[in-house]
PDB file of C-alpha atoms in Angstrom:
ATOM      1  CA  MET R  96     -52.734 -60.077  14.717  1.00 71.00           C
ATOM      2  CA  ALA R  97     -49.370 -60.615  13.442  1.00 77.00           C
ATOM      3  CA  HIS R  98     -49.871 -59.227   9.810  1.00 82.00           C
ATOM      4  CA  LYS R  99     -47.783 -56.800   7.689  1.00 80.00           C
ATOM      5  CA  LYS R 100     -49.254 -54.696   5.097  1.00 79.00           C
ATOM      6  CA  ALA R 101     -47.808 -55.107   1.661  1.00 77.00           C
ATOM      7  CA  GLY R 102     -45.062 -52.764   1.004  1.00 75.00           C
ATOM      8  CA  GLY R 103     -45.357 -50.377  -1.933  1.00 77.00           C
ATOM      9  CA  SER R 104     -43.553 -51.269  -5.009  1.00 80.00           C
ATOM     10  CA  THR R 105     -40.240 -49.480  -5.541  1.00 83.00           C
ATOM     11  CA  ARG R 106     -39.414 -47.207  -8.628  1.00 88.00           C
ATOM     12  CA  ASN R 107     -36.133 -49.027  -9.086  1.00 87.00           C
ATOM     13  CA  GLY R 108     -35.519 -52.577 -10.051  1.00 88.00           C
ATOM     14  CA  ARG R 109     -34.959 -52.241 -13.916  1.00 90.00           C
ATOM     15  CA  ASP R 110     -31.840 -52.460 -15.929  1.00 94.00           C
ATOM     16  CA  SER R 111     -31.386 -52.363 -19.704  1.00 96.00           C
ATOM     17  CA  ASN R 112     -29.329 -55.144 -21.522  1.00 97.00           C
ATOM     18  CA  PRO R 113     -25.875 -54.184 -22.523  1.00 98.00           C
ATOM     19  CA  LYS R 114     -25.531 -52.881 -26.383  1.00 97.00           C
ATOM     20  CA  TYR R 115     -21.915 -53.777 -26.942  1.00 98.00           C
ATOM     21  CA  LEU R 116     -21.220 -50.731 -29.078  1.00 98.00           C
ATOM     22  CA  GLY R 117     -17.797 -49.599 -30.157  1.00 98.00           C
ATOM     23  CA  VAL R 118     -15.140 -50.432 -32.646  1.00 98.00           C
ATOM     24  CA  LYS R 119     -14.970 -54.290 -33.498  1.00 98.00           C
ATOM     25  CA  ILE R 120     -11.970 -54.118 -36.020  1.00 98.00           C
ATOM     26  CA  TYR R 121      -9.096 -51.753 -35.382  1.00 98.00           C
ATOM     27  CA  GLY R 122      -6.946 -50.036 -37.999  1.00 97.00           C
ATOM     28  CA  GLY R 123      -4.538 -52.335 -39.854  1.00 97.00           C
ATOM     29  CA  GLN R 124      -6.381 -55.364 -39.178  1.00 98.00           C
ATOM     30  CA  ALA R 125      -7.719 -57.432 -42.191  1.00 98.00           C
ATOM     31  CA  ILE R 126     -11.389 -57.760 -42.827  1.00 98.00           C
ATOM     32  CA  GLU R 127     -13.874 -59.649 -45.004  1.00 98.00           C
ATOM     33  CA  ALA R 128     -16.696 -58.210 -46.873  1.00 98.00           C
ATOM     34  CA  GLY R 129     -19.811 -58.152 -44.549  1.00 98.00           C
ATOM     35  CA  ASN R 130     -17.843 -58.101 -41.347  1.00 98.00           C
ATOM     36  CA  ILE R 131     -18.880 -55.326 -38.914  1.00 99.00           C
ATOM     37  CA  ILE R 132     -16.347 -52.680 -38.124  1.00 98.00           C
ATOM     38  CA  VAL R 133     -17.903 -50.274 -35.738  1.00 98.00           C
ATOM     39  CA  ARG R 134     -21.334 -50.499 -33.771  1.00 99.00           C
ATOM     40  CA  GLN R 135     -22.473 -47.008 -32.820  1.00 98.00           C
ATOM     41  CA  ARG R 136     -25.343 -44.703 -32.080  1.00 98.00           C
ATOM     42  CA  GLY R 137     -25.357 -42.042 -34.674  1.00 97.00           C
ATOM     43  CA  THR R 138     -22.387 -41.254 -36.908  1.00 97.00           C
ATOM     44  CA  GLN R 139     -19.355 -40.969 -34.734  1.00 98.00           C
ATOM     45  CA  PHE R 140     -17.471 -42.685 -37.500  1.00 98.00           C
ATOM     46  CA  HIS R 141     -18.477 -42.085 -41.128  1.00 98.00           C
ATOM     47  CA  PRO R 142     -18.181 -44.693 -43.866  1.00 98.00           C
ATOM     48  CA  GLY R 143     -15.515 -44.233 -46.337  1.00 98.00           C
ATOM     49  CA  THR R 144     -14.329 -46.211 -49.423  1.00 98.00           C
ATOM     50  CA  GLY R 145     -15.289 -49.922 -49.113  1.00 98.00           C
ATOM     51  CA  VAL R 146     -17.454 -49.359 -46.283  1.00 98.00           C
ATOM     52  CA  GLY R 147     -21.442 -49.516 -45.852  1.00 98.00           C
ATOM     53  CA  LEU R 148     -23.571 -47.649 -43.415  1.00 98.00           C
ATOM     54  CA  GLY R 149     -26.399 -49.929 -41.769  1.00 98.00           C
ATOM     55  CA  ARG R 150     -29.861 -48.870 -40.615  1.00 98.00           C
ATOM     56  CA  ASP R 151     -28.635 -48.482 -36.926  1.00 98.00           C
ATOM     57  CA  HIS R 152     -25.537 -46.671 -38.208  1.00 98.00           C
ATOM     58  CA  THR R 153     -23.386 -49.820 -38.165  1.00 99.00           C
ATOM     59  CA  LEU R 154     -20.266 -49.579 -40.236  1.00 99.00           C
ATOM     60  CA  PHE R 155     -19.529 -52.784 -42.178  1.00 99.00           C
ATOM     61  CA  ALA R 156     -17.042 -53.794 -44.939  1.00 98.00           C
ATOM     62  CA  LEU R 157     -18.075 -53.937 -48.592  1.00 98.00           C
ATOM     63  CA  VAL R 158     -14.899 -55.534 -49.742  1.00 98.00           C
ATOM     64  CA  ASP R 159     -12.035 -57.460 -48.531  1.00 98.00           C
ATOM     65  CA  GLY R 160      -8.999 -55.611 -47.208  1.00 98.00           C
ATOM     66  CA  LYS R 161      -7.415 -53.787 -44.331  1.00 98.00           C
ATOM     67  CA  VAL R 162      -9.316 -51.240 -42.070  1.00 98.00           C
ATOM     68  CA  HIS R 163      -7.933 -47.741 -42.245  1.00 98.00           C
ATOM     69  CA  PHE R 164      -9.098 -44.879 -39.840  1.00 98.00           C
ATOM     70  CA  ALA R 165      -8.734 -41.085 -41.065  1.00 98.00           C
ATOM     71  CA  VAL R 166      -9.845 -37.821 -40.177  1.00 98.00           C
ATOM     72  CA  ARG R 167     -10.548 -35.586 -43.110  1.00 97.00           C
ATOM     73  CA  GLY R 168     -13.110 -32.997 -44.461  1.00 95.00           C
ATOM     74  CA  ALA R 169     -13.832 -29.395 -43.493  1.00 96.00           C
ATOM     75  CA  LYS R 170     -15.534 -30.557 -40.198  1.00 97.00           C
ATOM     76  CA  ASN R 171     -12.549 -32.994 -39.273  1.00 97.00           C
ATOM     77  CA  ARG R 172     -14.861 -36.069 -39.395  1.00 98.00           C
ATOM     78  CA  ARG R 173     -13.705 -39.521 -38.689  1.00 98.00           C
ATOM     79  CA  PHE R 174     -13.790 -41.805 -41.621  1.00 98.00           C
ATOM     80  CA  VAL R 175     -13.262 -45.507 -41.875  1.00 98.00           C
ATOM     81  CA  ASP R 176     -12.014 -47.012 -45.110  1.00 98.00           C
ATOM     82  CA  VAL R 177     -11.367 -50.568 -46.241  1.00 98.00           C
ATOM     83  CA  VAL R 178      -8.167 -50.618 -48.493  1.00 98.00           C
ATOM     84  CA  GLN R 179      -8.110 -53.514 -50.765  1.00 94.00           C
ATOM     85  CA  ALA R 180      -4.779 -55.529 -50.384  1.00 75.00           C
TER      86      ALA R 180
END
């Protein structure tokens, strides 16, 4: 009777796909309207002038220009602006 009972299933063996978050275009770099600047969960970076906010908090350029990062406001929030050239 050379039989082996089936082993119990393990609780591991899962892994989520990478989400590729982060800054895609850095300060001083040129950008075209519609290009993604930051992919994020929540608003680590807030949209400034010339920047839109997507449904998943992605920041994207509304106009052509150069990306500019700044800290401002009473709560020292990080803003991203697109300055038209």
